[in-house]
mmCIF file of C-alpha atoms in Angstrom:
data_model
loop_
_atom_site.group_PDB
_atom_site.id
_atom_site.type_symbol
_atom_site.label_atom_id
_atom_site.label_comp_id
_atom_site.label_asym_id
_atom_site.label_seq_id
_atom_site.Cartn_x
_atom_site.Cartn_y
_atom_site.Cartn_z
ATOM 1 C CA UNK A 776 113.795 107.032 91.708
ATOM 2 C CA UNK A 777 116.651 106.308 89.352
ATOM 3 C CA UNK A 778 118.652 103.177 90.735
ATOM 4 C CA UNK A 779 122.724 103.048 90.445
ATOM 5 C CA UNK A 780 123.659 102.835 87.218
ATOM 6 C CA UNK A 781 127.233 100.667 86.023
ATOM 7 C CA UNK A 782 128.669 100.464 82.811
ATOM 8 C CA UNK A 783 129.574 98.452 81.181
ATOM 9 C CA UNK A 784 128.141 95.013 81.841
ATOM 10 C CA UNK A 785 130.279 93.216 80.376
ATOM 11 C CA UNK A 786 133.584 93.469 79.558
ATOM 12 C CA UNK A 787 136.307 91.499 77.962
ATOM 13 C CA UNK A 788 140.274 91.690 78.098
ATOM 14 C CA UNK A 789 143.244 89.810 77.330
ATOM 15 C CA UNK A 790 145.402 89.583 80.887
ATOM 16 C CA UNK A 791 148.221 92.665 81.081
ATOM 17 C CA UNK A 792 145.366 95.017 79.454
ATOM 18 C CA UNK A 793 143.930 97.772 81.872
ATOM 19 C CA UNK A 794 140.045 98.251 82.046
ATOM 20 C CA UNK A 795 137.791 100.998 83.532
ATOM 21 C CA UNK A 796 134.676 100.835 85.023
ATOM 22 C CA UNK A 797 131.901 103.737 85.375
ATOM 23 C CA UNK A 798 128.992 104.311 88.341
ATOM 24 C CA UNK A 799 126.282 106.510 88.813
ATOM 25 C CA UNK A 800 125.051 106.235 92.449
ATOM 26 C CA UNK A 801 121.255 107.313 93.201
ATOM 27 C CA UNK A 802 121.133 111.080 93.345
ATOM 28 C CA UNK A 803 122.260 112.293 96.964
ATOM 29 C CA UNK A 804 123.621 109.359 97.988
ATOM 30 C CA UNK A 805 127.088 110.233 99.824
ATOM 31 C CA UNK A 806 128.141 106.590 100.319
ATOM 32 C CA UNK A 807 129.450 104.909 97.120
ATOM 33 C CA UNK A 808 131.302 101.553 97.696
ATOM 34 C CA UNK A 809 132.815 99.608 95.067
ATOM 35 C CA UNK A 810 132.647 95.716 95.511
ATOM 36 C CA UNK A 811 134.641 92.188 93.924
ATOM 37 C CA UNK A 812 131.807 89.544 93.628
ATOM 38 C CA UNK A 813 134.240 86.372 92.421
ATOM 39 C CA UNK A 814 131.743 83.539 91.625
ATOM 40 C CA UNK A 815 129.887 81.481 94.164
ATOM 41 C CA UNK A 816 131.305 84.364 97.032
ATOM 42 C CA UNK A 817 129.823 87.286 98.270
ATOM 43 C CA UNK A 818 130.611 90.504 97.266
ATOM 44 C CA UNK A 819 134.032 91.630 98.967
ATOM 45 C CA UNK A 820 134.353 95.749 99.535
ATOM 46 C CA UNK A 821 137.622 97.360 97.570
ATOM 47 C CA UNK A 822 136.771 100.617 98.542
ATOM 48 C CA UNK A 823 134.399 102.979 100.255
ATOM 49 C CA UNK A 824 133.698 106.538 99.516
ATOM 50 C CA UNK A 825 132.237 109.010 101.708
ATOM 51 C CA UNK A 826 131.644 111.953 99.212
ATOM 52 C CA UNK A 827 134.919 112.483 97.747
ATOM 53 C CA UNK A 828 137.324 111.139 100.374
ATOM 54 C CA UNK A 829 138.451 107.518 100.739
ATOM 55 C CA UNK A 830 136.425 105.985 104.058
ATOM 56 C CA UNK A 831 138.201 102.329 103.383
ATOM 57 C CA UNK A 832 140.281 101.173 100.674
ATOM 58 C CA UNK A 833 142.328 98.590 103.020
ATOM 59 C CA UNK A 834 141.091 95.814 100.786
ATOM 60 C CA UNK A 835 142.035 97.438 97.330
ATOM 61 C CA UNK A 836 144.943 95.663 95.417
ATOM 62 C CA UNK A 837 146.968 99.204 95.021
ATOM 63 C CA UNK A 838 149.782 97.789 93.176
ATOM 64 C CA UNK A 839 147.000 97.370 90.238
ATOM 65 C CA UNK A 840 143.353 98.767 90.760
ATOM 66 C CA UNK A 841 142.666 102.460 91.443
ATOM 67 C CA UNK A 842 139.247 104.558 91.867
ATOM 68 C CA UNK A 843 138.271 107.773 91.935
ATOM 69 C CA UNK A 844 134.936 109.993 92.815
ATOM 70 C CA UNK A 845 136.006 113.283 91.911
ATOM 71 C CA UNK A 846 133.233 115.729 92.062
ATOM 72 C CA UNK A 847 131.418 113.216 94.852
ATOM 73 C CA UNK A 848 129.280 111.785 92.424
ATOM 74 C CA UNK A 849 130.303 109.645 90.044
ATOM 75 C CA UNK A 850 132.643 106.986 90.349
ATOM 76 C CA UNK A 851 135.091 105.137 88.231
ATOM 77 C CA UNK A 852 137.443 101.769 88.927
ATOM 78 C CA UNK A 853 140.037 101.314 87.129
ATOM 79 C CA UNK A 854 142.662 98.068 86.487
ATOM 80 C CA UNK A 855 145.934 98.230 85.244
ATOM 81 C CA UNK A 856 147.221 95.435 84.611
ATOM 82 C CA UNK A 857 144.293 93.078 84.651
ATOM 83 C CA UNK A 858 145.188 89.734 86.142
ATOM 84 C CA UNK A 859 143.487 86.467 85.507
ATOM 85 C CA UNK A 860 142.547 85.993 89.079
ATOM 86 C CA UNK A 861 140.341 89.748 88.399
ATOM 87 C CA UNK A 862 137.541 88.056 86.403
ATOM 88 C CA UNK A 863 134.286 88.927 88.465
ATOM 89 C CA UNK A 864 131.567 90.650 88.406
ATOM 90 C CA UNK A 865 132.404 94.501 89.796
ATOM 91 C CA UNK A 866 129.193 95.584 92.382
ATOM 92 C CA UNK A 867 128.687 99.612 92.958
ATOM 93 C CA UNK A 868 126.917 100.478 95.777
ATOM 94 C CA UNK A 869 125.412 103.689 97.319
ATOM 95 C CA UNK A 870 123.745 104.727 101.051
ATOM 96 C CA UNK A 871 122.101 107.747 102.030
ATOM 97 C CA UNK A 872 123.034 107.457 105.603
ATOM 98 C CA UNK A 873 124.960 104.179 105.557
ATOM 99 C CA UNK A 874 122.441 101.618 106.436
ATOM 100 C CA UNK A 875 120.631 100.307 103.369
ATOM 101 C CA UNK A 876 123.023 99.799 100.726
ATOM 102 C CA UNK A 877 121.634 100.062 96.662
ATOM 103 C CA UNK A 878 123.317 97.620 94.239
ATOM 104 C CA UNK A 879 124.276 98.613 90.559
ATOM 105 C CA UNK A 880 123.326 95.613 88.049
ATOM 106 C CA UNK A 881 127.056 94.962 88.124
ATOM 107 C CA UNK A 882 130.132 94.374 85.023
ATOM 108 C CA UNK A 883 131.088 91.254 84.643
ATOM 109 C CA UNK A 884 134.787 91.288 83.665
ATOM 110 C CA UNK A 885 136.456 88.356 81.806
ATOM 111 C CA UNK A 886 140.124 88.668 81.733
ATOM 112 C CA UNK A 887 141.983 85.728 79.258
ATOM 113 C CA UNK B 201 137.442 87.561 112.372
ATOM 114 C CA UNK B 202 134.085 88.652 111.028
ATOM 115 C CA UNK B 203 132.592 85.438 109.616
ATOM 116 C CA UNK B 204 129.161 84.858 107.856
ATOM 117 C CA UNK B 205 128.354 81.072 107.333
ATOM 118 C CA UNK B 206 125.096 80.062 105.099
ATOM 119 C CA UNK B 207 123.550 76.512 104.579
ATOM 120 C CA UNK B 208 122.493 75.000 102.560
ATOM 121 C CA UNK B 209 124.679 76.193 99.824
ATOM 122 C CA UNK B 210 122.571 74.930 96.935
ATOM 123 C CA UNK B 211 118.328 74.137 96.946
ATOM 124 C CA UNK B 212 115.558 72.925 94.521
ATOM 125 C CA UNK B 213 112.058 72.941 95.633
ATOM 126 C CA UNK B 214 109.230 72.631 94.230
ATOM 127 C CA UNK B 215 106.945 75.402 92.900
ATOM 128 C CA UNK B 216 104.467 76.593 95.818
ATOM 129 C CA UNK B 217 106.486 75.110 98.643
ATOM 130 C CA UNK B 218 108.340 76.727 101.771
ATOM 131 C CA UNK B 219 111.591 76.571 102.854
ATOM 132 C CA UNK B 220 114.259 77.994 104.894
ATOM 133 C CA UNK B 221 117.596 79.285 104.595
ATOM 134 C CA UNK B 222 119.977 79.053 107.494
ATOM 135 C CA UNK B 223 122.845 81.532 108.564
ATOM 136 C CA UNK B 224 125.365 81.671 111.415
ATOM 137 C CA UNK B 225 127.640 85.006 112.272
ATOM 138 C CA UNK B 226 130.165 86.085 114.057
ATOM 139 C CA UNK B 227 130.355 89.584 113.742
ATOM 140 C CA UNK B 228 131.331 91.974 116.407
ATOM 141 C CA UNK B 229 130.251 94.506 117.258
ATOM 142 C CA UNK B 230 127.105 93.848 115.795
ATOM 143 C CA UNK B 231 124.624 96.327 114.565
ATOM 144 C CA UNK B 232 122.540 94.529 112.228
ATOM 145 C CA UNK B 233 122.215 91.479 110.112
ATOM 146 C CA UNK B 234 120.475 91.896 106.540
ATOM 147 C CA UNK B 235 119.057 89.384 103.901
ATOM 148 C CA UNK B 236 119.936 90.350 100.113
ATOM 149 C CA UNK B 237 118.212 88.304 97.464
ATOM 150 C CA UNK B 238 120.723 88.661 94.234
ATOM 151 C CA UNK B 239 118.730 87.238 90.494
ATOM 152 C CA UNK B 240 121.432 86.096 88.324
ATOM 153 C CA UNK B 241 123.615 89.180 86.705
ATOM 154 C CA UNK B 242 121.659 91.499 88.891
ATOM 155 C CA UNK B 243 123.182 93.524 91.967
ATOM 156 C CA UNK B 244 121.860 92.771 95.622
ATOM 157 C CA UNK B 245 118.568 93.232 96.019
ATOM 158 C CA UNK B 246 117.364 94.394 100.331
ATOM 159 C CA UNK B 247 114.826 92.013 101.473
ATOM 160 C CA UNK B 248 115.214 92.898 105.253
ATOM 161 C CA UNK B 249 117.567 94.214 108.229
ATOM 162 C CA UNK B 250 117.288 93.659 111.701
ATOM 163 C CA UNK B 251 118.870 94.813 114.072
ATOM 164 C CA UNK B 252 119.905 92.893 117.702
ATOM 165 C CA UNK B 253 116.076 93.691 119.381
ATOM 166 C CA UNK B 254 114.410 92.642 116.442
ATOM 167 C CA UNK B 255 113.805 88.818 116.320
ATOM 168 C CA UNK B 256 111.690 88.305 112.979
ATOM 169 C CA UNK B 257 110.978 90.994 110.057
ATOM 170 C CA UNK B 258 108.533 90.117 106.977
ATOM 171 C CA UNK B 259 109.182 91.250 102.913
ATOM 172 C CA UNK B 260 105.604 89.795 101.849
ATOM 173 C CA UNK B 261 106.345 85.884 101.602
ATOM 174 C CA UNK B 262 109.979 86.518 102.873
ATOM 175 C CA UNK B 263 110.201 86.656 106.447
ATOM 176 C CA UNK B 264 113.506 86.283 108.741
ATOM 177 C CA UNK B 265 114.400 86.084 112.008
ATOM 178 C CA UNK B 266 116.931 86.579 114.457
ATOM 179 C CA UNK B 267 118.728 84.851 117.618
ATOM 180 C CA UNK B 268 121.296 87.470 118.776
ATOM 181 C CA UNK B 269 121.799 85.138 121.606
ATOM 182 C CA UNK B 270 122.808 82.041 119.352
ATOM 183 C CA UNK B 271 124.148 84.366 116.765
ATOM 184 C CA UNK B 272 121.822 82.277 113.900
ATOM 185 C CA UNK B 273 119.183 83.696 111.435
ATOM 186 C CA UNK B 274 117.147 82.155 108.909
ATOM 187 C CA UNK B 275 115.075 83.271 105.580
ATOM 188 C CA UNK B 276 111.409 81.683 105.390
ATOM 189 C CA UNK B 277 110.431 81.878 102.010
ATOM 190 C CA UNK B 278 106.515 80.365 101.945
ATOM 191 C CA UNK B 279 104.592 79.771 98.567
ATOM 192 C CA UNK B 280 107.643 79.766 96.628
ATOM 193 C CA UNK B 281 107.143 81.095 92.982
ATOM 194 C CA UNK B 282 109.755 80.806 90.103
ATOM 195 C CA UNK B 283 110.905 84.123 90.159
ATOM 196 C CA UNK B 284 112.286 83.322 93.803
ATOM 197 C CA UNK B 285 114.900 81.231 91.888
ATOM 198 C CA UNK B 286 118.095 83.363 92.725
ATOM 199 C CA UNK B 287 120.636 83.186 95.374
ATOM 200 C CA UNK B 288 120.050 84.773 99.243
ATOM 201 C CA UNK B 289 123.057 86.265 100.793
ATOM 202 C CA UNK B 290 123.184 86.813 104.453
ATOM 203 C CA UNK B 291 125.106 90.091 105.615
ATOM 204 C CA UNK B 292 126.827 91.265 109.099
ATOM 205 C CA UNK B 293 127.145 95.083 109.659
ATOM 206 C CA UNK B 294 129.013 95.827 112.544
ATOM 207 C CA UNK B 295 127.758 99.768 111.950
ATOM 208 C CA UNK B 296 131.445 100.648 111.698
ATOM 209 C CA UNK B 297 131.442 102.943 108.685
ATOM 210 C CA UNK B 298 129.090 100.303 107.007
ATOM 211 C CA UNK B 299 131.342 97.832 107.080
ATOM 212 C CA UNK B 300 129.389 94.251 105.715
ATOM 213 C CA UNK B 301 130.634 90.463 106.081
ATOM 214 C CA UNK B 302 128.707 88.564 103.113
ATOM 215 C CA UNK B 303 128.092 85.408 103.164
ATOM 216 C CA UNK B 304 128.563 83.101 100.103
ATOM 217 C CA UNK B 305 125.112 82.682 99.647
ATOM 218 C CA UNK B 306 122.206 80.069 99.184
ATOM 219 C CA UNK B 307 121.505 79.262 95.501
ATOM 220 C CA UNK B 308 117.643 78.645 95.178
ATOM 221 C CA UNK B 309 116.132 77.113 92.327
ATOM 222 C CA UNK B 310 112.143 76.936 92.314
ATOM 223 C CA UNK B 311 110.712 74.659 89.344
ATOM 224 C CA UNK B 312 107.677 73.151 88.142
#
């Protein structure tokens, strides 16, 4: 079984820039949750997705990150304008029935 | 306020030894309380969930348990090997529409 997929891992941006990120969650997962994971903290949720409605997103800065799961698969995040307080690594995440969650490898996102 | 607290932040053992990672929660309601190891630049990785009627779980050398009455769990790790060097987050799911409270995590380093 194919795990969730991110891309890219790494990524690199001058603050004021915007950046996207891309997931792939395991095939028939309906859960995809997109998580912050600032250094030395645990991941914090931005937003959950249950299909292709919004479950949560009361975490999300609004003013400057976005996401979308259009077709109820894949999944993009998307900043605009990157701060310097946004470098982290971004965590995707996908549930069957919303107990055990899946982990993408992550992006780590340096903003300068 | 959901809280997850983890101790020691930081650990070196040696190679073959055991040791044990401590968590406290407070997270109501609560469904279930979940170990994720995380290697370095990798996503969260399940070791175990338990929920409130389960007091210990085993992953092969990993094995946690649980006080729901003290609201404290802890990660035995026995014959440590070097690819145990990563950090161990413990996780509160209050089973409302997966919502998780990570802790920041124990860094574990196994060496020689």
């Amino acid at each position: 079984e194919a795990g969730v997929a991110q891309s890219p891992r790494y990524k690199i941006i001058e603050k004021r820039q915007s950046v996207a990120f891309w997931c792939n969650p395991i095939s028939g997962h309906a859960t995809l949750y997109w998580y912050q994971q600032i250094l030395g903290q645990g991941p914090k949720l931005l937003i959950q997705f249950q299909n292709n409605g919004v479950v949560d997103d009361s975490q999300l800065p609004k003013d400057r990150f976005s996401a979308e799961r259009l077709k109820g698969v894949d999944s993009t995040l998307k900043i605009q304008p990157a701060k310097l307080e946004d470098s982290a690594v971004y965590l995707c995440a996908s549930s069957l029935a919303g107990l055990e969650q899946f982990f993408g490898p992550g992006t780590r996102l340096t903003v300068l | 306020k959901n809280q997850v607290e983890q101790s020691p932040q930081s650990l070196i053992i040696l190679e073959g030894k055991n040791c044990t990672l401590q968590c406290n929660y407070t997270v109501s309601p609560f469904s279930n309380l979940r170990w994720y190891k995380q290697d370095t630049g990798r996503g969260p990785v399940s070791l175990t969930i338990m929920t409130f009627s389960e007091n210990t779980k085993s992953n092969g050398r990993y094995t946690a348990t649980l006080d729901a009455d003290t609201k404290q769990s802890s990660l035995h790790i026995t014959a440590s090997q070097l690819s145990d060097s990563a950090s161990y987050i413990c996780v509160g799911d209050t089973g409302t529409a997966s919502k998780l409270t990570f802790g920041t995590g124990t860094r574990l380093q196994v060496t020689l």
